[in-house]
Amino acid sequence: MLCRARLVVRQPLRPAARRVYCTRWAGRRLAGSGTARLAAAAVAAAAVAGGGAVWLSRSQHIPVGSSLIESVVGDAGGGQAGDSEPGGAHADHSLVWRVGRVLGGMWEVVMTVLRGGRLLVCFVPVVLAYPTVWFGARDALRGGETAGALLWYRLLRAQMTRAGPTFVKLAQWAASRTDLFSAQLCLELGQLHDSNRAHPAQASRAAIAEAFGVASIDEVFESFDDTPLGAGAVAQVHRARLAREHQDVAVKVLHPGVESQINRDLRLMAWGARVLNMLPGMQWLSIPEEVAVFSDMMRAQLDLRVEARNAALFAANFAGRSGVAFPRMGPAVDSPRVLVEGFCDGVPLRAFLDTNGVGPFDRALGARGLDAFLQMLIYDNFVHADLHPGNILVALSPPFVGTPLDRFVEDFYDMSPFNREQ
C-alpha cells in the first residue's frame, strides 16, 4: 500500500525563453543529503516562484541597447529605434509626438539615474561589511560558518529585498545554486521565494476590476480574500470564489509600478554589463549576453497572458499523467496584469525538506519529481524554468494500491543517481 504524493506545480510561470541554459543545471549531478536530493529531483522536475518555461531549441541573440539614453528613449516612445514615423491621424502632430517622446525619454533618464543612486545606497553597505565574514565563532550546526558570515548573509538578504523585484529574482536564482554559493547563503536567500512585501489589497481590487471591465470585483467574485496567499517579486496571489461557477480560484496581480522599476533596473544592468565588458579579460564571460537573457525573461514576466498560455500547455502535457498536476486556467482575462487560475490546496514542498533522508515521502516525491522533469525535458521539450520549493505544493491522499506505472517510477528513482542511498 502506498500513500499517494501528488505534486502540484503552482504559480508563477515565466514565459518561454529560447535558451538552453537550463540544461546545464538539469543535467548536473545534484549533491546533498536526504531531501536536498529529494528537493533536487522534485525541484528539478516540476516538482522545485509562479515558474517559467524554456523551449529547448537553438538559442538566439538578444541585443542589448546601444546606450542607456537610446534604450530609455526607445522604451518611453513605445517602439523600437527603427520605428517609422507616425502616420495617419498622427502625421499632423508629428512634432508634438517627437517632443513628447524626447521629454519622456529625458524623464526616464533622470528617474533611472535616481534609481541607480538608490541602488548604491542599498549595496555599498553590503560591500563595506563584507570583511565581517572572516570574524566570529564558527557554528558547527550551520555549516561551520562564522558569526560574521551569517550576519552578512542576513544583511545581503535585507538589502536585496529593499532593492526591489529585479534583485529579489536574482536572489531567488542564487538560492537554487548550492554549487556556486554556500548552503547557508542559499538558505538565507531562499526566504525570498514567497515572503516578499505585499501591496495593498485595494490596488489588487482596482487592477482586477479594470481587467474584467467592471465597476466592482463583486460582479465577478462572490468572495475575495484581501490577505494575499503569498507575495512574490513581481506579483501577489489572492484566493477568491467565482460568482457564477462557485469555484475557488487563485488571482494573481502584478505589483503597482513594477514594470517601470524593473525596466530601469535592467537598463542599469545592461549599461553596467557593457562597462564591465570593456575591461581586459572580461569578454569571455559574455556578461552583456547574460544580462540580455535575464532582461528578456524579466520583462516577459510582466505579461501574465504569456504565463496563462504556458500554464495551459503544461496542464495539457500532464493531463494523462498521474502524480503531477498543474493548475487549470480560470476565466480568460485579456490583461497583462491579472491572471486567474484554479486554486490548488496542498503542503509547501519546503515542509518535506531537511529530513536527512529518512522522511516517509522522500522516495515518492523524488521519484515523481524526476519522472516529471524527464517528461518535460525529453518528451515535451517544454521545461518549467522556475523550479524552487515556493512553487511546489504536495497534495497527500489516503493509501492506495500502486499501479505498475507507479511502481516503475519509484524503482527507476531508486536506481537513478539522484538517490544517494543506493
XYZ file of C-alpha atoms in Angstrom, residues 66-374:
309
model
C 23.494 50.592 -27.745
C 23.388 53.120 -24.948
C 21.479 53.963 -21.825
C 19.829 57.034 -23.348
C 18.865 55.262 -26.594
C 17.248 52.391 -24.730
C 15.377 54.763 -22.438
C 14.065 56.912 -25.275
C 13.088 53.797 -27.226
C 11.145 52.397 -24.270
C 9.495 55.724 -23.489
C 8.346 56.043 -27.074
C 6.740 52.635 -27.041
C 8.577 51.332 -30.089
C 11.913 50.197 -31.418
C 14.643 52.549 -32.503
C 13.862 51.926 -36.145
C 10.135 52.569 -35.965
C 8.733 54.565 -38.822
C 7.291 57.981 -38.167
C 3.678 58.081 -37.096
C 1.226 58.254 -39.905
C -2.483 58.731 -40.422
C -4.088 60.787 -37.664
C -0.706 61.347 -36.017
C 1.005 62.747 -39.101
C -0.202 66.303 -38.474
C 1.126 66.172 -34.936
C 4.472 64.503 -35.596
C 6.385 67.374 -33.966
C 4.316 67.142 -30.801
C 4.731 63.381 -30.824
C 8.507 63.679 -31.184
C 8.803 66.288 -28.455
C 6.701 64.146 -26.146
C 8.848 61.124 -26.883
C 12.076 63.008 -26.184
C 10.733 64.566 -22.992
C 9.508 61.172 -21.848
C 12.928 59.714 -22.555
C 14.658 62.508 -20.648
C 12.364 61.927 -17.692
C 13.202 58.235 -17.746
C 16.916 59.058 -17.842
C 16.518 61.200 -14.720
C 14.483 58.505 -12.949
C 16.978 55.819 -13.972
C 19.886 57.844 -12.587
C 17.988 58.375 -9.340
C 17.263 54.656 -9.257
C 20.985 53.998 -9.655
C 21.672 56.237 -6.666
C 19.200 54.301 -4.559
C 20.834 51.017 -5.523
C 24.209 52.413 -4.485
C 22.742 53.305 -1.097
C 21.433 49.732 -0.825
C 24.582 47.848 -1.770
C 27.546 49.999 -0.697
C 26.954 48.946 2.955
C 26.899 45.303 1.832
C 30.281 45.680 0.112
C 31.809 47.569 3.048
C 30.539 44.977 5.527
C 31.933 42.001 3.612
C 35.154 41.664 5.705
C 32.985 40.649 8.674
C 32.611 37.187 7.130
C 36.081 36.313 8.468
C 35.282 37.117 12.079
C 33.316 35.407 14.832
C 32.952 31.923 16.206
C 32.103 29.137 13.814
C 28.753 27.409 14.181
C 29.097 23.671 13.577
C 25.330 23.296 13.243
C 25.226 25.833 10.416
C 27.849 24.503 8.080
C 30.798 25.843 10.064
C 30.005 29.412 9.031
C 31.354 32.243 11.165
C 29.000 34.507 13.101
C 30.106 37.382 10.879
C 29.243 35.460 7.719
C 25.758 34.625 8.996
C 25.229 38.285 9.873
C 26.413 39.373 6.415
C 24.051 36.900 4.742
C 21.123 38.453 6.619
C 22.274 41.933 5.592
C 22.510 40.856 1.953
C 19.006 39.385 2.011
C 17.590 42.534 3.615
C 19.233 44.802 1.059
C 18.187 42.614 -1.867
C 14.624 42.889 -0.585
C 14.874 46.674 -0.335
C 16.374 46.894 -3.831
C 13.160 45.596 -5.375
C 11.828 42.830 -7.625
C 14.744 42.577 -10.058
C 17.200 41.852 -7.278
C 14.770 39.591 -5.449
C 14.702 37.477 -8.615
C 18.498 37.422 -8.649
C 18.457 36.291 -5.032
C 15.973 33.536 -5.841
C 18.237 32.307 -8.602
C 21.257 32.376 -6.281
C 19.308 30.449 -3.636
C 18.995 27.499 -6.020
C 22.727 27.401 -6.858
C 24.282 25.469 -3.996
C 27.048 24.553 -6.413
C 28.160 28.191 -6.536
C 27.273 29.572 -3.108
C 27.409 28.294 0.462
C 24.448 26.312 1.775
C 23.742 28.872 4.489
C 23.687 31.750 1.999
C 21.290 29.793 -0.219
C 19.127 29.037 2.806
C 19.013 32.716 3.757
C 18.200 33.919 0.254
C 15.643 31.126 -0.109
C 13.390 33.035 2.287
C 12.647 35.401 -0.593
C 10.792 32.748 -2.607
C 7.356 33.752 -1.330
C 7.885 36.074 1.633
C 8.132 39.389 -0.184
C 6.391 42.630 0.642
C 2.718 42.672 -0.365
C 0.939 45.658 -1.891
C -2.411 46.968 -0.541
C -5.486 44.907 -1.314
C -7.206 47.968 -2.751
C -4.610 48.087 -5.530
C -5.385 44.455 -6.369
C -9.116 45.137 -6.414
C -8.666 48.102 -8.743
C -6.440 46.148 -11.144
C -8.875 43.205 -11.237
C -11.882 45.452 -11.839
C -10.042 47.153 -14.706
C -9.009 43.823 -16.217
C -12.592 42.493 -16.183
C -14.099 45.828 -17.233
C -16.431 46.041 -14.233
C -17.100 48.710 -11.638
C -16.538 46.327 -8.724
C -14.991 42.890 -8.411
C -18.149 41.787 -6.595
C -19.644 41.347 -10.063
C -17.067 38.616 -10.759
C -16.322 37.065 -7.356
C -18.732 36.170 -4.600
C -15.827 36.304 -2.140
C -12.331 37.758 -2.280
C -9.651 37.415 0.392
C -7.833 40.720 0.828
C -4.982 38.959 2.633
C -2.705 37.528 -0.085
C -1.764 33.859 -0.034
C 1.763 34.893 -0.928
C 3.708 37.777 -2.382
C 6.375 37.230 -4.995
C 8.896 39.571 -6.528
C 6.596 40.896 -9.253
C 3.097 39.870 -8.146
C 0.962 38.537 -5.334
C -1.835 35.968 -5.198
C -5.283 36.233 -3.605
C -7.833 33.496 -3.032
C -11.305 34.158 -4.410
C -14.500 32.357 -5.375
C -16.172 32.873 -8.735
C -19.738 34.158 -8.545
C -21.125 32.120 -11.452
C -19.140 28.887 -11.294
C -18.899 28.856 -7.462
C -15.314 27.684 -7.893
C -12.303 28.617 -5.789
C -9.580 30.315 -7.791
C -6.215 31.969 -7.266
C -5.978 35.508 -8.627
C -2.503 36.793 -9.436
C -1.974 40.553 -9.671
C 1.203 42.432 -10.597
C 2.554 44.875 -8.030
C 1.765 48.517 -8.856
C 4.613 50.255 -10.685
C 6.672 47.090 -11.002
C 7.035 47.470 -14.768
C 8.794 50.828 -14.692
C 11.052 49.827 -11.805
C 12.170 46.609 -13.484
C 12.815 48.373 -16.782
C 15.019 50.947 -15.043
C 16.945 48.253 -13.211
C 17.525 46.348 -16.434
C 18.782 49.454 -18.206
C 21.300 49.992 -15.417
C 22.357 46.348 -15.568
C 22.784 46.496 -19.351
C 24.870 49.659 -19.088
C 26.984 48.179 -16.274
C 27.490 44.976 -18.250
C 28.815 46.929 -21.229
C 31.223 48.830 -18.979
C 32.494 45.606 -17.397
C 32.869 44.028 -20.816
C 35.376 46.756 -21.734
C 37.781 45.605 -19.014
C 40.628 43.312 -20.122
C 39.867 39.617 -19.747
C 36.129 40.107 -19.146
C 34.891 39.403 -22.657
C 34.944 35.630 -22.198
C 32.272 35.908 -19.504
C 29.754 37.249 -22.056
C 28.236 39.482 -19.393
C 26.138 41.614 -21.801
C 24.619 38.484 -23.338
C 23.814 37.016 -19.912
C 22.204 40.285 -18.847
C 20.241 40.344 -22.113
C 18.811 36.878 -21.426
C 17.908 37.818 -17.863
C 16.354 41.074 -19.078
C 14.280 39.288 -21.682
C 12.863 36.870 -19.124
C 12.215 39.578 -16.528
C 10.345 41.790 -18.980
C 8.317 38.862 -20.276
C 7.165 38.075 -16.730
C 5.331 41.370 -16.752
C 2.744 39.965 -19.183
C 0.658 37.387 -17.345
C -1.059 36.360 -20.576
C 2.161 34.556 -21.524
C 2.091 32.744 -18.202
C -1.502 31.711 -18.845
C -0.536 30.165 -22.194
C 2.385 28.321 -20.593
C 0.227 27.021 -17.752
C -2.402 25.767 -20.191
C 0.264 23.931 -22.194
C 1.740 22.336 -19.061
C -1.731 21.232 -17.944
C -2.380 19.670 -21.347
C 1.002 17.912 -21.385
C 0.370 16.314 -17.989
C -3.358 15.713 -18.376
C -2.910 11.951 -18.631
C -0.045 11.690 -16.156
C -0.656 10.689 -12.549
C 1.408 12.137 -9.734
C 1.909 15.658 -11.089
C -0.714 18.298 -11.831
C -0.683 21.912 -12.980
C -3.422 24.435 -12.170
C -6.217 24.817 -14.666
C -6.852 28.276 -16.038
C -9.862 30.241 -14.812
C -11.861 32.813 -16.790
C -9.814 34.300 -19.622
C -8.646 37.830 -18.902
C -7.159 39.922 -21.692
C -4.878 41.834 -19.352
C -1.126 41.606 -18.785
C -1.579 42.462 -15.105
C -4.121 39.882 -13.902
C -4.265 36.071 -14.104
C -6.982 33.738 -12.781
C -6.294 30.028 -12.315
C -7.743 27.128 -10.360
C -6.941 27.065 -6.660
C -4.662 24.210 -5.575
C -4.517 23.236 -1.932
C -1.519 21.408 -0.512
C 1.520 21.437 1.734
C 4.517 23.505 0.564
C 7.426 21.337 -0.534
C 9.757 23.005 1.962
C 7.896 21.170 4.748
C 9.350 17.913 3.372
C 12.937 19.133 3.109
C 15.829 18.536 5.504
C 14.641 15.130 6.689
C 18.173 13.694 6.384
C 16.933 11.034 4.008
C 14.562 9.383 6.474
C 11.328 11.163 5.565
C 8.410 8.849 4.765
C 7.697 10.652 1.489
C 11.247 11.154 0.182
C 11.092 8.247 -2.244
C 7.613 9.039 -3.563
C 8.297 12.743 -4.047
C 11.748 12.270 -5.536
C 10.512 9.608 -7.955
C 7.596 11.667 -9.209
C 9.725 14.763 -9.447
C 12.360 13.018 -11.519
C 9.736 11.399 -13.740
C 8.009 14.721 -14.366
C 11.245 16.505 -15.177
C 12.316 13.840 -17.659
